[in-house]
Amino acid sequence: MDSSDAGRSHRLKSLLSEFGLPPEAEVPQLQARYRFLAKQRHPDMVSFHCRRHATADFVKLHSRYRETLSLLQSGTLPSGGGYGDHIIRSHNGLFYHDPYKWAPSKRGGRRWQREGHYEPPASWMTKIRGLAVVGCLMALVLFVFDRTARKRSLTSWN
């Protein structure tokens, strides 16, 4: 491997980490991650006064996607892991430390929410059952409170 191959493999590894993908990621994973990030960062999704910055950010995201895609399709392998694998560069250029980057996360955890897994909202029947439980508990509390208040008021008059 000459120096240009080493540079390309290191560049591919850093680009994949910017997308939040492992070094062994393939083209379909990259495409899915790009679509997810593009939906989040599209300039039409922000307010009017932030649109210029969002457009620049989106153009940068698209150019990095094209570069990563061309490196993956050309057969470049990412450089091997080593010191600093847990330091990730985010989309805005800042670095953050994620020691459990490749660890599986529990449902509802930070990484699970970040990847945008869709969970359908509760059905109407579930909502009605919840309201019935809360209503019954409130009626029970009011009944007990009313009963103790009546007992106290009757004993204080005697």
Short mmCIF file of C-alpha atoms in Angstrom, two decimals:
data_model
loop_
_atom_site.label_atom_id
_atom_site.label_comp_id
_atom_site.label_asym_id
_atom_site.label_seq_id
_atom_site.Cartn_x
_atom_site.Cartn_y
_atom_site.Cartn_z
CA MET A 1 0.00 0.00 0.00
CA ASP A 2 1.60 3.27 -1.05
CA SER A 3 1.07 6.64 0.61
CA SER A 4 -1.84 7.65 -1.64
CA ASP A 5 -3.71 4.44 -0.80
CA ALA A 6 -3.04 5.01 2.88
CA GLY A 7 -4.32 8.57 2.60
CA ARG A 8 -7.48 7.44 0.82
CA SER A 9 -8.13 4.70 3.36
CA HIS A 10 -7.66 7.12 6.25
CA ARG A 11 -9.94 9.64 4.50
CA LEU A 12 -12.59 6.95 3.99
CA LYS A 13 -12.42 5.99 7.65
CA SER A 14 -12.84 9.61 8.77
CA LEU A 15 -15.72 10.18 6.32
CA LEU A 16 -17.53 7.07 7.53
CA SER A 17 -17.11 8.19 11.14
CA GLU A 18 -18.61 11.59 10.24
CA PHE A 19 -21.68 9.74 9.01
CA GLY A 20 -21.69 7.72 12.24
CA LEU A 21 -20.93 4.47 10.43
CA PRO A 22 -18.40 1.77 11.37
CA PRO A 23 -15.28 1.36 9.18
CA GLU A 24 -16.66 -1.86 7.69
CA ALA A 25 -19.82 -0.14 6.40
CA GLU A 26 -20.96 -0.77 2.85
CA VAL A 27 -22.73 1.29 0.19
CA PRO A 28 -26.37 0.47 1.22
CA GLN A 29 -25.65 1.49 4.82
CA LEU A 30 -24.09 4.73 3.62
CA GLN A 31 -27.05 5.48 1.37
CA ALA A 32 -29.56 4.85 4.17
CA ARG A 33 -27.61 7.02 6.60
CA TYR A 34 -27.28 9.81 4.02
CA ARG A 35 -31.03 9.79 3.36
CA PHE A 36 -31.73 9.97 7.09
CA LEU A 37 -29.31 12.89 7.61
CA ALA A 38 -30.50 14.66 4.45
CA LYS A 39 -34.10 14.58 5.69
CA GLN A 40 -32.99 16.12 8.98
CA ARG A 41 -30.70 18.80 7.56
CA HIS A 42 -32.52 19.81 4.41
CA PRO A 43 -32.77 23.62 4.09
CA ASP A 44 -36.55 23.42 3.73
CA MET A 45 -36.77 21.98 7.25
CA VAL A 46 -35.42 25.11 9.00
CA SER A 47 -36.78 28.59 9.48
CA PHE A 48 -36.20 31.22 6.82
CA HIS A 49 -33.46 33.15 8.63
CA CYS A 50 -31.34 29.97 9.13
CA ARG A 51 -31.67 28.79 5.55
CA ARG A 52 -28.33 30.12 4.28
CA HIS A 53 -26.36 28.24 6.95
CA ALA A 54 -28.47 25.11 6.44
CA THR A 55 -27.87 25.25 2.68
CA ALA A 56 -24.11 25.42 3.19
CA ASP A 57 -24.27 22.55 5.67
CA PHE A 58 -26.39 20.49 3.28
CA VAL A 59 -24.01 21.11 0.36
CA LYS A 60 -21.09 20.01 2.55
CA LEU A 61 -23.01 16.88 3.59
CA HIS A 62 -23.79 16.06 -0.04
CA SER A 63 -20.19 16.54 -1.19
CA ARG A 64 -18.90 14.32 1.62
CA TYR A 65 -21.50 11.70 0.69
CA ARG A 66 -20.36 11.77 -2.95
CA GLU A 67 -16.70 11.47 -1.91
CA THR A 68 -17.43 8.58 0.46
CA LEU A 69 -19.54 6.83 -2.16
CA SER A 70 -16.80 7.13 -4.78
CA LEU A 71 -14.18 5.80 -2.34
CA LEU A 72 -16.38 2.84 -1.39
CA GLN A 73 -17.19 2.04 -5.02
CA SER A 74 -13.53 2.23 -6.04
CA GLY A 75 -12.73 -0.55 -3.57
CA THR A 76 -10.75 1.50 -1.07
CA LEU A 77 -10.60 -0.19 2.31
CA PRO A 78 -10.70 1.96 5.43
CA SER A 79 -7.56 2.06 7.55
CA GLY A 80 -7.39 -0.28 10.50
CA GLY A 81 -8.62 0.70 13.92
CA GLY A 82 -6.29 2.06 16.50
CA TYR A 83 -5.94 4.75 19.07
CA GLY A 84 -8.66 7.35 18.74
CA ASP A 85 -11.42 5.19 17.29
CA HIS A 86 -13.79 6.49 19.93
CA ILE A 87 -13.27 10.14 19.00
CA ILE A 88 -15.85 11.14 16.42
CA ARG A 89 -16.22 14.27 14.38
CA SER A 90 -19.80 15.50 14.25
CA HIS A 91 -21.50 17.16 11.29
CA ASN A 92 -20.67 20.67 12.50
CA GLY A 93 -16.94 20.01 12.80
CA LEU A 94 -16.83 19.53 16.56
CA PHE A 95 -15.29 16.44 18.13
CA TYR A 96 -16.94 14.41 20.83
CA HIS A 97 -15.90 11.38 22.83
CA ASP A 98 -18.06 8.27 22.51
CA PRO A 99 -16.32 5.30 24.18
CA TYR A 100 -19.29 2.99 23.57
CA LYS A 101 -19.68 3.90 19.92
CA TRP A 102 -19.99 0.34 18.67
CA ALA A 103 -21.77 -1.09 21.71
CA PRO A 104 -25.41 -2.06 21.17
CA SER A 105 -27.78 0.24 22.96
CA LYS A 106 -31.03 -0.54 24.70
CA ARG A 107 -34.35 0.41 23.15
CA GLY A 108 -34.99 4.04 23.98
CA GLY A 109 -31.31 4.73 24.60
CA ARG A 110 -29.41 7.68 23.20
CA ARG A 111 -28.03 5.84 20.16
CA TRP A 112 -31.41 4.24 19.42
CA GLN A 113 -33.10 7.65 19.35
CA ARG A 114 -30.30 9.13 17.26
CA GLU A 115 -30.72 6.53 14.54
CA GLY A 116 -34.37 7.49 14.14
CA HIS A 117 -36.15 4.19 14.60
CA TYR A 118 -39.84 4.75 14.08
CA GLU A 119 -42.23 3.67 16.79
CA PRO A 120 -45.92 4.05 15.96
CA PRO A 121 -48.08 6.07 18.36
CA ALA A 122 -50.42 4.35 20.79
CA SER A 123 -53.79 3.24 19.42
CA TRP A 124 -57.08 4.85 20.46
CA MET A 125 -58.01 1.78 22.48
CA THR A 126 -54.81 2.06 24.51
CA LYS A 127 -55.46 5.74 25.13
CA ILE A 128 -59.05 5.03 26.27
CA ARG A 129 -57.83 2.32 28.63
CA GLY A 130 -55.27 4.71 30.09
CA LEU A 131 -57.91 7.39 30.62
CA ALA A 132 -60.22 4.83 32.26
CA VAL A 133 -57.50 3.76 34.69
CA VAL A 134 -56.65 7.37 35.59
CA GLY A 135 -60.36 8.23 35.97
CA CYS A 136 -61.01 5.26 38.27
CA LEU A 137 -58.02 6.15 40.42
CA MET A 138 -59.18 9.76 40.69
CA ALA A 139 -62.70 8.63 41.67
CA LEU A 140 -61.24 6.32 44.32
CA VAL A 141 -59.07 9.09 45.76
CA LEU A 142 -61.99 11.53 45.87
CA PHE A 143 -64.25 8.90 47.46
CA VAL A 144 -61.72 8.14 50.20
CA PHE A 145 -61.03 11.84 50.76
CA ASP A 146 -64.75 12.64 50.97
CA ARG A 147 -65.39 9.77 53.37
CA THR A 148 -62.57 10.77 55.75
CA ALA A 149 -63.64 14.41 55.59
CA ARG A 150 -67.21 13.48 56.56
CA LYS A 151 -65.99 11.36 59.47
CA ARG A 152 -63.83 14.19 60.75
CA SER A 153 -66.60 16.76 60.42
CA LEU A 154 -69.07 14.56 62.32
CA THR A 155 -66.67 13.83 65.16
CA SER A 156 -65.69 17.47 65.62
CA TRP A 157 -69.35 18.55 66.20
CA ASN A 158 -69.95 16.03 68.97
#
